[in-house]
Coordinates of C-alpha atoms in Angstrom, one line a residue:
M1 CA -30.0 -0.8 -101.8
L2 CA -30.7 -4.2 -100.2
R3 CA -27.1 -4.3 -98.8
A4 CA -27.6 -0.8 -97.3
V5 CA -30.8 -1.8 -95.7
A6 CA -29.3 -5.0 -94.3
A7 CA -26.3 -3.0 -93.0
L8 CA -28.6 -0.6 -91.2
L9 CA -30.6 -3.4 -89.7
V10 CA -27.3 -5.0 -88.4
L11 CA -26.4 -1.6 -87.0
L12 CA -29.7 -1.3 -85.1
L13 CA -29.5 -4.9 -83.9
G14 CA -25.9 -4.4 -82.7
L15 CA -26.9 -1.2 -80.8
T16 CA -29.8 -2.9 -79.2
L17 CA -27.5 -5.7 -78.0
L18 CA -25.0 -3.2 -76.7
Y19 CA -27.7 -1.4 -74.6
L20 CA -29.7 -4.4 -73.4
P21 CA -27.6 -5.0 -70.3
G22 CA -28.3 -1.4 -69.1
L23 CA -32.1 -1.6 -69.4
S24 CA -32.4 -3.3 -66.0
G25 CA -31.0 -0.2 -64.2
G26 CA -33.0 2.1 -62.0
F27 CA -33.8 5.8 -61.9
L28 CA -31.0 8.2 -61.1
F29 CA -30.4 11.7 -59.7
D30 CA -32.5 14.2 -61.8
D31 CA -34.9 11.4 -62.7
Y32 CA -36.5 11.8 -59.3
P33 CA -37.6 15.4 -59.3
N34 CA -38.4 15.3 -63.0
I35 CA -40.2 11.9 -63.2
V36 CA -40.5 9.9 -60.0
F37 CA -41.7 12.8 -57.8
K38 CA -43.4 14.8 -60.5
E39 CA -47.0 13.7 -60.2
Q40 CA -48.1 15.6 -63.3
V41 CA -46.4 12.9 -65.5
H42 CA -47.9 10.0 -63.5
A43 CA -50.7 9.2 -65.9
A44 CA -52.9 6.2 -65.1
S45 CA -54.3 6.3 -68.6
L46 CA -54.0 8.5 -71.7
S47 CA -56.7 11.2 -72.1
P48 CA -56.7 14.8 -73.2
E49 CA -56.7 15.9 -69.5
T50 CA -53.7 13.7 -68.5
L51 CA -51.8 14.8 -71.6
R52 CA -52.6 18.4 -70.9
R53 CA -51.5 18.0 -67.3
A54 CA -48.2 16.4 -68.3
A55 CA -47.5 19.0 -71.0
G56 CA -47.9 21.8 -68.4
S57 CA -45.8 20.2 -65.7
Y58 CA -43.0 22.8 -66.1
R59 CA -43.8 26.5 -65.6
D60 CA -40.4 27.9 -66.7
G61 CA -39.7 28.7 -70.4
L62 CA -41.6 26.7 -73.0
G63 CA -42.0 23.8 -70.6
R64 CA -40.6 20.9 -72.7
P65 CA -44.1 19.5 -73.3
L66 CA -43.1 16.9 -75.8
S67 CA -40.7 15.3 -73.4
T68 CA -43.0 15.4 -70.4
V69 CA -45.9 14.0 -72.4
S70 CA -43.7 11.1 -73.5
F71 CA -43.0 10.4 -69.8
A72 CA -46.7 10.3 -69.1
M73 CA -47.2 7.9 -72.0
D74 CA -44.6 5.5 -70.6
H75 CA -46.1 5.8 -67.1
A76 CA -49.5 4.9 -68.5
A77 CA -48.2 2.0 -70.6
A78 CA -46.2 0.5 -67.7
G79 CA -49.0 1.2 -65.2
G80 CA -46.5 3.0 -62.9
L81 CA -42.9 3.9 -62.5
E82 CA -41.1 1.0 -64.2
P83 CA -37.6 2.2 -65.1
A84 CA -37.1 -0.5 -67.8
R85 CA -40.1 0.8 -69.7
F86 CA -38.7 4.4 -69.7
K87 CA -35.3 3.2 -70.7
R88 CA -36.6 1.1 -73.6
T89 CA -38.3 4.2 -75.0
N90 CA -35.0 6.1 -74.6
L91 CA -33.2 3.3 -76.5
A92 CA -35.8 3.4 -79.3
I93 CA -35.3 7.1 -79.7
H94 CA -31.5 6.6 -79.8
L95 CA -32.0 4.0 -82.6
V96 CA -34.1 6.4 -84.6
N97 CA -31.4 9.1 -84.1
A98 CA -28.8 6.7 -85.4
L99 CA -30.7 6.3 -88.6
L100 CA -31.1 10.1 -88.9
V101 CA -27.4 10.6 -88.3
F102 CA -26.8 8.2 -91.1
L103 CA -29.1 10.0 -93.5
L104 CA -27.6 13.4 -92.5
V105 CA -24.0 12.3 -92.8
R106 CA -24.7 10.7 -96.2
R107 CA -25.9 14.0 -97.5
L108 CA -23.0 15.9 -95.9
L109 CA -20.4 13.6 -97.5
R110 CA -22.0 14.0 -100.9
L111 CA -21.6 17.8 -100.5
D112 CA -17.9 17.3 -99.8
T113 CA -17.1 17.5 -103.5
G114 CA -13.4 17.8 -103.0
R115 CA -13.0 14.2 -101.6
R116 CA -14.4 10.9 -102.5
W117 CA -15.9 9.0 -99.6
G118 CA -16.4 5.2 -99.7
P119 CA -20.0 3.8 -99.8
W120 CA -19.9 2.7 -96.2
A121 CA -18.4 6.0 -94.7
A122 CA -21.8 7.4 -93.6
L123 CA -22.8 4.1 -92.0
L124 CA -19.5 3.8 -90.1
L125 CA -19.7 7.3 -88.8
A126 CA -23.3 6.7 -87.7
A127 CA -22.2 3.5 -85.9
A128 CA -19.3 5.3 -84.2
W129 CA -21.6 8.1 -83.0
A130 CA -24.4 5.7 -81.8
A131 CA -22.0 3.1 -80.2
H132 CA -19.8 5.7 -78.4
P133 CA -19.6 5.1 -74.7
L134 CA -20.1 8.8 -74.0
Q135 CA -23.7 8.3 -75.1
V136 CA -24.5 5.8 -72.4
S137 CA -25.2 8.4 -69.8
T138 CA -27.7 10.0 -72.1
V139 CA -29.5 6.9 -73.3
L140 CA -29.8 5.2 -70.0
Y141 CA -30.4 8.3 -67.9
V142 CA -34.1 8.6 -68.4
V143 CA -34.6 12.3 -67.9
Q144 CA -32.1 13.0 -70.8
R145 CA -34.8 11.8 -73.1
M146 CA -35.3 15.6 -73.3
E147 CA -31.9 15.9 -75.0
M148 CA -32.5 13.0 -77.3
L149 CA -35.9 14.1 -78.4
A150 CA -34.6 17.6 -79.1
A151 CA -31.8 16.0 -81.1
L152 CA -34.3 13.8 -83.0
F153 CA -36.2 16.9 -84.3
M154 CA -33.0 18.8 -84.9
L155 CA -31.7 16.0 -87.1
L156 CA -35.0 15.8 -89.0
A157 CA -34.8 19.6 -89.5
L158 CA -31.2 19.3 -90.8
V159 CA -32.1 16.5 -93.2
A160 CA -35.1 18.4 -94.5
Y161 CA -33.2 21.6 -94.9
L162 CA -30.4 19.9 -96.9
R163 CA -33.1 18.2 -99.1
G164 CA -34.8 21.6 -99.7
R165 CA -31.6 23.4 -100.5
Q166 CA -30.3 20.7 -102.8
D167 CA -33.6 20.9 -104.7
Q168 CA -33.2 24.7 -105.0
I169 CA -29.6 24.3 -106.3
A170 CA -30.9 21.8 -108.9
G171 CA -33.6 24.3 -110.0
R172 CA -36.5 22.5 -108.3
R173 CA -38.9 23.8 -105.7
G174 CA -37.2 23.5 -102.4
W175 CA -39.4 25.7 -100.2
P176 CA -41.8 22.9 -99.1
W177 CA -38.9 21.0 -97.6
L178 CA -37.6 24.2 -95.9
G179 CA -41.1 24.6 -94.4
V180 CA -40.9 21.1 -93.1
A181 CA -37.5 21.9 -91.6
A182 CA -39.0 25.0 -89.8
C183 CA -41.8 22.8 -88.3
W184 CA -39.2 20.2 -87.1
S185 CA -37.2 23.1 -85.5
G186 CA -40.2 24.2 -83.5
L187 CA -40.9 20.7 -82.2
A188 CA -37.2 20.4 -81.2
V189 CA -37.5 23.5 -79.0
L190 CA -40.7 22.0 -77.4
A191 CA -38.6 19.0 -76.4
K192 CA -35.8 21.0 -74.8
E193 CA -34.7 24.6 -75.0
S194 CA -31.1 23.6 -76.0
A195 CA -32.4 23.1 -79.5
V196 CA -32.3 26.9 -80.0
V197 CA -28.7 26.3 -81.3
L198 CA -30.2 24.7 -84.4
P199 CA -29.9 27.8 -86.6
L200 CA -26.2 27.9 -85.9
L201 CA -25.8 24.3 -87.2
L202 CA -27.9 25.1 -90.2
F203 CA -25.8 28.2 -90.9
A204 CA -22.6 26.2 -90.5
V205 CA -23.8 23.7 -93.1
E206 CA -24.9 26.5 -95.4
A207 CA -21.7 28.5 -95.2
L208 CA -19.2 25.7 -95.4
L209 CA -20.8 23.2 -97.7
L210 CA -23.8 24.7 -99.6
R211 CA -22.1 28.1 -99.8
F212 CA -25.4 30.0 -100.4
R213 CA -25.7 28.5 -103.9
S214 CA -28.8 28.6 -105.9
A215 CA -29.8 27.5 -109.4
G216 CA -28.3 30.7 -110.8
G217 CA -25.1 30.8 -108.7
V218 CA -24.4 32.3 -105.3
S219 CA -27.6 33.9 -103.9
A220 CA -27.0 37.3 -102.3
A221 CA -30.6 37.2 -101.0
L222 CA -30.0 33.9 -99.2
R223 CA -26.8 35.2 -97.7
G224 CA -28.6 38.3 -96.5
A225 CA -31.5 36.3 -95.1
W226 CA -29.1 34.2 -93.1
L227 CA -27.3 37.3 -91.8
A228 CA -30.7 38.6 -90.7
V229 CA -31.6 35.4 -88.9
L230 CA -28.3 35.4 -87.0
A231 CA -28.7 39.1 -86.1
A232 CA -32.2 38.3 -84.8
G233 CA -30.9 35.4 -82.8
F234 CA -28.2 37.6 -81.3
V235 CA -30.8 40.2 -80.3
V236 CA -33.0 37.5 -78.7
F237 CA -30.0 36.1 -76.8
A238 CA -28.7 39.5 -75.6
F239 CA -31.9 41.2 -74.7
W240 CA -34.2 38.3 -73.7
L241 CA -32.4 35.0 -72.9
L242 CA -29.3 36.5 -71.2
P243 CA -31.2 38.8 -68.9
R244 CA -33.6 36.0 -68.0
F245 CA -31.2 33.1 -67.5
G246 CA -27.9 34.9 -66.9
A247 CA -29.0 37.5 -64.4
A248 CA -26.9 37.8 -61.3
E249 CA -29.8 36.9 -59.0
G250 CA -30.2 33.6 -60.9
F251 CA -26.7 32.6 -59.9
A252 CA -27.6 33.1 -56.2
I253 CA -28.1 29.3 -56.1
R254 CA -24.6 28.6 -57.4
D255 CA -21.1 29.1 -55.9
Y256 CA -20.0 30.8 -59.1
D257 CA -21.2 33.7 -61.2
G258 CA -21.8 34.0 -64.9
Y259 CA -18.3 35.2 -65.7
Q260 CA -16.7 32.4 -63.7
R261 CA -19.0 29.9 -65.4
V262 CA -17.8 31.0 -68.8
L263 CA -14.2 30.9 -67.7
T264 CA -14.7 27.3 -66.4
Q265 CA -16.0 26.3 -69.9
M266 CA -12.4 27.0 -71.2
R267 CA -11.5 23.8 -69.3
V268 CA -14.8 22.0 -69.7
L269 CA -14.9 22.1 -73.5
P270 CA -11.4 20.6 -74.0
G271 CA -12.4 17.9 -71.5
Y272 CA -15.5 17.2 -73.7
L273 CA -13.1 16.9 -76.7
L274 CA -10.9 14.5 -74.8
W275 CA -13.9 12.3 -73.8
S276 CA -15.0 12.3 -77.5
V277 CA -11.7 11.2 -79.0
L278 CA -10.5 9.0 -76.1
P279 CA -13.5 7.7 -74.1
L280 CA -11.6 5.8 -71.5
P281 CA -13.8 4.5 -68.6
G282 CA -11.7 6.5 -66.1
F283 CA -12.6 9.7 -67.8
L284 CA -16.4 9.3 -67.7
D285 CA -17.5 9.9 -64.1
F286 CA -21.2 11.0 -64.6
Y287 CA -21.2 13.1 -61.4
Y288 CA -19.2 16.3 -61.7
D289 CA -20.5 18.2 -58.6
A290 CA -17.0 18.4 -57.3
Y291 CA -15.7 20.0 -60.5
P292 CA -14.0 23.3 -59.4
A293 CA -15.0 26.6 -61.0
S294 CA -12.4 28.8 -62.5
R295 CA -12.0 32.1 -60.5
G296 CA -9.7 33.8 -63.1
W297 CA -7.8 33.2 -66.3
F298 CA -4.9 31.6 -64.3
S299 CA -6.9 30.2 -61.4
P300 CA -6.3 27.5 -62.4
A301 CA -3.7 28.0 -65.2
T302 CA -5.4 25.4 -67.3
T303 CA -8.2 27.9 -67.9
A304 CA -6.0 30.1 -70.1
L305 CA -4.4 27.0 -71.7
G306 CA -7.9 25.7 -72.6
A307 CA -8.9 29.1 -74.0
L308 CA -5.8 29.0 -76.3
L309 CA -6.7 25.5 -77.4
L310 CA -10.2 26.5 -78.2
A311 CA -9.1 29.6 -80.1
G312 CA -6.7 27.5 -82.0
L313 CA -9.4 25.1 -83.1
L314 CA -11.6 28.0 -84.3
A315 CA -8.6 29.4 -86.2
L316 CA -8.0 25.9 -87.7
A317 CA -11.6 25.7 -88.8
W318 CA -11.3 29.1 -90.6
R319 CA -8.1 27.9 -92.3
L320 CA -9.7 24.6 -93.4
R321 CA -12.9 26.1 -94.7
Q322 CA -11.8 25.8 -98.3
R323 CA -9.5 22.8 -98.4
A324 CA -11.2 20.7 -95.8
P325 CA -14.8 22.0 -95.4
L326 CA -16.1 18.9 -93.7
A327 CA -13.4 19.1 -91.0
A328 CA -14.2 22.8 -90.6
L329 CA -17.9 22.0 -90.3
G330 CA -17.1 19.4 -87.6
I331 CA -15.2 21.9 -85.5
V332 CA -17.8 24.6 -85.9
W333 CA -20.6 22.0 -85.2
F334 CA -19.0 21.1 -81.8
F335 CA -18.8 24.8 -80.8
A336 CA -22.4 25.5 -82.0
C337 CA -23.8 22.6 -80.0
H338 CA -22.3 24.0 -76.9
A339 CA -23.1 27.6 -77.6
L340 CA -25.9 27.8 -75.1
T341 CA -24.9 25.3 -72.4
S342 CA -21.3 26.7 -72.2
N343 CA -22.5 30.3 -72.1
W344 CA -23.4 32.9 -69.4
V345 CA -26.5 31.0 -68.3
N346 CA -27.5 29.6 -64.9
L347 CA -26.6 26.0 -65.4
E348 CA -24.3 23.5 -63.8
L349 CA -20.8 23.4 -65.0
V350 CA -20.4 19.9 -66.5
F351 CA -22.7 17.2 -67.8
E352 CA -22.0 14.4 -70.2
H353 CA -25.3 14.5 -72.0
R354 CA -24.4 17.9 -73.5
N355 CA -22.2 16.0 -75.9
Y356 CA -25.0 13.9 -77.4
L357 CA -25.2 15.8 -80.7
S358 CA -21.8 17.6 -80.5
L359 CA -20.0 14.3 -80.7
L360 CA -21.0 14.1 -84.3
G361 CA -19.0 17.2 -85.1
V362 CA -15.9 15.7 -83.5
L363 CA -16.3 12.5 -85.5
L364 CA -16.8 14.4 -88.8
A365 CA -13.7 16.5 -88.2
A366 CA -11.6 13.5 -87.1
A367 CA -12.8 11.4 -90.0
D368 CA -12.0 14.1 -92.6
L369 CA -8.5 14.8 -91.2
L370 CA -7.5 11.2 -90.6
R371 CA -8.7 10.2 -94.0
R372 CA -6.1 12.5 -95.5
L373 CA -3.3 10.5 -93.9
P374 CA -1.5 7.8 -96.0
W375 CA -2.9 4.8 -94.1
G376 CA -3.0 2.6 -97.2
K377 CA -4.4 -0.9 -96.5
L378 CA -4.3 -0.3 -92.8
R379 CA -7.3 2.0 -93.0
P380 CA -10.1 -0.7 -92.8
V381 CA -8.2 -2.5 -90.0
L382 CA -7.8 0.6 -87.9
V383 CA -11.5 1.6 -88.5
G384 CA -12.6 -1.9 -87.4
V385 CA -10.4 -1.8 -84.3
A386 CA -11.7 1.6 -83.4
L387 CA -15.3 0.6 -83.7
A388 CA -14.7 -2.6 -81.8
A389 CA -13.0 -0.7 -79.0
L390 CA -16.0 1.8 -78.8
A391 CA -18.5 -1.1 -78.7
A392 CA -16.5 -2.9 -76.0
A393 CA -16.3 0.2 -73.8
T394 CA -20.0 0.9 -74.3
L395 CA -20.9 -2.7 -73.4
L396 CA -18.8 -2.5 -70.3
R397 CA -20.5 0.8 -69.3
T398 CA -24.1 -0.4 -70.0
A399 CA -23.5 -3.6 -68.0
T400 CA -22.5 -1.3 -65.1
W401 CA -25.5 0.9 -65.6
G402 CA -27.8 -2.1 -65.5
D403 CA -27.1 -2.8 -61.8
P404 CA -27.9 0.2 -59.6
T405 CA -25.7 -1.0 -56.7
L406 CA -22.7 -1.8 -59.0
L407 CA -23.1 1.6 -60.7
A408 CA -23.2 3.4 -57.4
L409 CA -20.1 1.6 -56.2
D410 CA -18.3 2.3 -59.4
L411 CA -19.2 6.1 -59.4
A412 CA -18.3 6.5 -55.7
E413 CA -15.0 4.7 -56.1
R414 CA -14.0 6.9 -59.1
N415 CA -15.5 10.0 -57.6
P416 CA -14.3 10.0 -54.0
T417 CA -14.8 13.8 -53.6
S418 CA -18.3 13.8 -55.1
P419 CA -21.1 14.2 -52.5
R420 CA -23.7 13.1 -55.1
A421 CA -21.9 9.8 -55.8
A422 CA -21.5 9.1 -52.1
T423 CA -25.1 9.9 -51.4
D424 CA -26.2 7.7 -54.2
L425 CA -24.2 4.7 -52.9
A426 CA -25.6 5.3 -49.4
E427 CA -29.1 5.2 -50.7
Q428 CA -28.4 1.9 -52.4
Y429 CA -27.1 0.5 -49.1
M430 CA -30.2 1.9 -47.3
H431 CA -32.6 0.2 -49.6
A432 CA -30.6 -3.1 -49.4
S433 CA -30.8 -3.0 -45.6
G434 CA -34.6 -3.0 -45.5
Y435 CA -34.1 -0.4 -42.7
D436 CA -33.0 -3.2 -40.4
P437 CA -30.3 -2.0 -38.0
E438 CA -28.9 -5.5 -37.7
H439 CA -28.3 -5.7 -41.4
R440 CA -24.8 -5.2 -42.6
A441 CA -25.9 -2.8 -45.3
Y442 CA -27.5 -0.5 -42.6
G443 CA -24.1 0.3 -41.1
L444 CA -22.6 0.8 -44.6
A445 CA -25.5 3.2 -45.4
R446 CA -25.0 5.2 -42.3
A447 CA -21.2 5.4 -42.8
E448 CA -21.5 6.5 -46.4
F449 CA -24.2 9.1 -45.6
Q450 CA -21.8 10.5 -43.0
R451 CA -18.9 10.5 -45.4
A452 CA -21.0 12.3 -47.9
A453 CA -22.1 14.9 -45.4
D454 CA -18.5 15.6 -44.4
L455 CA -17.3 16.2 -48.0
P456 CA -16.7 19.9 -49.0
G457 CA -19.7 21.5 -50.7
A458 CA -22.1 18.7 -49.8
S459 CA -25.8 19.6 -49.8
P460 CA -28.1 18.6 -47.0
L461 CA -29.1 15.5 -48.9
P462 CA -26.7 13.2 -46.8
E463 CA -28.2 14.5 -43.5
Q464 CA -31.6 14.0 -45.0
G465 CA -30.6 10.4 -45.7
L466 CA -29.3 9.9 -42.1
I467 CA -32.6 11.2 -40.7
L468 CA -34.8 9.0 -42.9
L469 CA -32.6 6.0 -42.3
A470 CA -32.7 6.2 -38.5
T471 CA -36.4 7.2 -38.3
A472 CA -37.6 4.3 -40.6
A473 CA -35.5 1.9 -38.6
G474 CA -36.9 3.1 -35.3
Q475 CA -33.4 4.4 -34.2
P476 CA -32.7 7.7 -32.4
V477 CA -32.1 10.7 -34.7
D478 CA -29.0 12.7 -33.8
P479 CA -30.1 16.4 -33.4
A480 CA -26.8 17.3 -35.0
W481 CA -28.2 16.1 -38.4
W482 CA -31.1 18.6 -38.2
A483 CA -28.6 21.3 -37.0
A484 CA -26.4 20.6 -40.0
I485 CA -29.3 21.1 -42.4
E486 CA -30.1 24.4 -40.8
D487 CA -26.5 25.5 -40.9
K488 CA -26.2 24.6 -44.6
L489 CA -29.4 26.4 -45.4
A490 CA -28.4 29.5 -43.5
H491 CA -24.8 29.9 -44.7
R492 CA -24.6 28.4 -48.2
R493 CA -26.2 29.1 -51.5
V494 CA -29.6 27.4 -51.6
G495 CA -30.0 25.5 -54.9
P496 CA -32.1 22.7 -56.2
Q497 CA -30.5 20.0 -54.0
E498 CA -31.2 22.0 -50.8
V499 CA -34.8 22.3 -51.9
V500 CA -35.0 18.6 -52.7
A501 CA -33.5 17.7 -49.3
V502 CA -36.1 19.7 -47.3
T503 CA -39.1 18.8 -49.5
G504 CA -38.1 15.1 -49.4
L505 CA -38.3 15.2 -45.6
L506 CA -41.6 17.0 -45.8
Q507 CA -43.0 14.4 -48.2
R508 CA -42.0 11.4 -46.1
H509 CA -43.6 13.1 -43.0
Q510 CA -46.8 13.7 -45.0
E511 CA -46.7 10.0 -46.1
G512 CA -46.8 8.9 -42.5
L513 CA -43.1 8.7 -41.4
T514 CA -43.1 10.5 -38.1
L515 CA -40.3 13.1 -38.1
D516 CA -39.5 15.7 -35.5
A517 CA -42.1 18.3 -36.5
E518 CA -40.4 21.1 -34.7
A519 CA -37.1 20.5 -36.5
L520 CA -38.9 20.0 -39.8
Y521 CA -40.8 23.3 -39.3
R522 CA -37.5 25.1 -38.6
V523 CA -35.7 23.9 -41.8
L524 CA -38.8 24.5 -43.9
A525 CA -39.2 28.0 -42.6
L526 CA -35.5 28.7 -43.2
L527 CA -35.8 27.4 -46.7
L528 CA -38.7 29.7 -47.5
V529 CA -36.7 32.7 -46.1
R530 CA -33.7 31.8 -48.3
R531 CA -35.8 31.1 -51.4
P532 CA -38.5 33.7 -51.7
D533 CA -39.2 32.4 -55.2
L534 CA -40.7 29.1 -54.0
P535 CA -44.4 28.7 -54.6
A536 CA -47.3 29.3 -52.2
H537 CA -48.0 25.6 -51.6
M538 CA -44.6 25.3 -49.8
A539 CA -45.7 28.0 -47.4
M540 CA -49.0 26.1 -47.0
A541 CA -47.0 23.0 -46.0
L542 CA -45.4 25.2 -43.3
A543 CA -48.8 26.3 -42.1
D544 CA -50.0 22.7 -41.9
L545 CA -47.0 21.8 -39.8
A546 CA -47.7 24.7 -37.4
M547 CA -51.4 24.1 -37.3
K548 CA -51.7 20.3 -37.2
D549 CA -48.4 19.0 -35.8
L550 CA -47.4 21.9 -33.5
D551 CA -50.8 23.4 -32.6
D552 CA -49.2 26.8 -32.7
P553 CA -51.8 29.5 -33.7
E554 CA -49.2 32.3 -33.9
R555 CA -46.9 30.5 -36.3
T556 CA -49.9 29.2 -38.3
R557 CA -51.0 32.7 -38.9
A558 CA -47.6 33.8 -39.9
A559 CA -47.3 31.0 -42.4
L560 CA -50.8 31.7 -43.8
R561 CA -49.8 35.3 -44.3
E562 CA -46.8 34.0 -46.3
V563 CA -49.3 31.8 -48.3
A564 CA -51.2 34.9 -49.2
R565 CA -48.1 36.8 -50.1
R566 CA -46.7 34.1 -52.4
S567 CA -50.1 33.6 -54.1
A568 CA -50.7 37.3 -54.7
G569 CA -51.0 36.7 -58.5
D570 CA -53.4 33.8 -58.0
P571 CA -56.4 34.7 -55.9
A572 CA -58.1 31.5 -57.0
Y573 CA -55.5 29.5 -55.1
V574 CA -56.2 31.4 -51.9
R575 CA -59.9 30.7 -52.2
Q576 CA -59.2 27.0 -52.9
V577 CA -57.0 26.7 -49.8
A578 CA -59.4 28.6 -47.6
G579 CA -62.2 26.3 -48.8
V580 CA -60.1 23.2 -47.9
L581 CA -59.3 24.7 -44.5
A582 CA -62.9 25.4 -43.7
A583 CA -64.0 21.9 -44.8
D584 CA -61.4 20.4 -42.5
G585 CA -62.8 22.3 -39.5
H586 CA -60.4 25.2 -39.6
A587 CA -62.8 28.0 -40.3
E588 CA -60.9 30.5 -38.2
E589 CA -57.7 29.9 -40.1
A590 CA -59.6 30.1 -43.4
A591 CA -61.0 33.5 -42.5
W592 CA -57.5 34.7 -41.5
L593 CA -56.1 33.6 -44.8
L594 CA -58.7 35.4 -46.8
Q595 CA -58.3 38.6 -44.7
A596 CA -54.5 38.5 -45.1
A597 CA -55.0 38.2 -48.9
E598 CA -57.4 41.1 -48.9
R599 CA -55.0 43.3 -46.9
L600 CA -52.1 42.5 -49.2
A601 CA -54.3 43.3 -52.2
A602 CA -55.4 46.6 -50.7
D603 CA -51.8 47.5 -49.9
A604 CA -50.8 46.7 -53.4
D605 CA -53.6 48.9 -54.9
G606 CA -52.7 51.7 -52.5
S607 CA -49.1 51.7 -53.6

């Protein structure tokens, strides 16, 4: 017992040392809209009101309240947006998850009655999972705490379920533990919606290892209950989740539709497997915005080849279900973890963090299959070399992630066609220049922003960077940059990055950076036309531009009418805005807004 505890402590210490170099890194990509720019999680202190505000910071779905509350807690503890504080919390969660993986794997290996596993097998598998370089872009990417928290509660649910079922098989009361597992499952979904795949993992463990046994033999009632759970899950997916998150209009912000997204996963999932078994630095690029979607089964041909590989793996799992159930579980585990994110849902094509928990399935399958080979005395040597290689690759990656400029340089060099990587590098140069046109980094920033803007499929973010760079440095702004933003908004799909580009310009203007108000009005108005789903406060920002910056009564009234239309379901917001306008000396505009809201309400009642 003492040796096991000591070994676990060594594992946690080793993981901490591996990740220490990366804790000095900064925020990155989706950290900005979800943490840095999301004022709801900026808690100065912890109170019921700040926690409630943070928990409700997302309006879609269940809102991920556990994750957003944890961000608010870090913000309050650090007294602001200190990346190291957020990353330390992420690392702490990863360490807890490593312990839970150990507990889970230990139980799974005990259920694999056909093979004898050594006393250190569970610890070695947990170490391989936690020290794998693929995990770096989850642990050190602050916003992916959502993924790690969901995994934490999923692992707790799996351990509790196994304990409860093993108690039932032994003739003891197991339902209290099953109730605990249900509670953990609910908390997992409140951390991130991807946890809805947990029933698939539980069913896989049940079908392949527990085999629906009870104290009196195989339980037909238990098998029937699980079939009912799966049927209910299918109904929820087909009639609620798919229409909501897989509808055609949802893909209007993408350059692919749901069918093409599923086709693309025939290539993406084999790529994930390759990263899991051979995590070479050149394979892990972090930014995959230049990843091409499949347009057909043979466009490209690797789509069909990938589908054959995946079908072969599923067939292999079926064939191994009796002779090598743990390997079969590992294969099914991988597919179950990706069942949502690789489905017909409105998500981006590729992200490394989606492998955070699925990696365990790959390791289980690989361990079970490789263990059957006649390695002899070479086995401990090969295991040691493999773990050392994983740790070295992880240390190299965390060291890179600990330096924002080095990371940006590395990603841009290995992703020459990625607009996101180029924009990130340009922003690092921009901050390094101090907005001094004479500084060498200023020219590098401008050149890299321009290179990013010229890449195929680039969002307006590079043009946004060029405008902000020149304005902050007191340099002339090329009208072509504003024109390029308008052109991209008018002729391309308007997704999250397009929204961030325009709202970022608006925010800096509101903070006191004097931008071309006329040009800003045009791009914001165009954004609102292309994205009728944006909230009323965006239309109010347009009204403020027309009223305060442009002194244009006609465009002010048009924008206020849009405010009334977009807030039709929230009359309290209209009254609040009207009150602010009146208090600021714009009584006429306040009256116009209230009248516009009344006319829209009357028209709605008449129809």
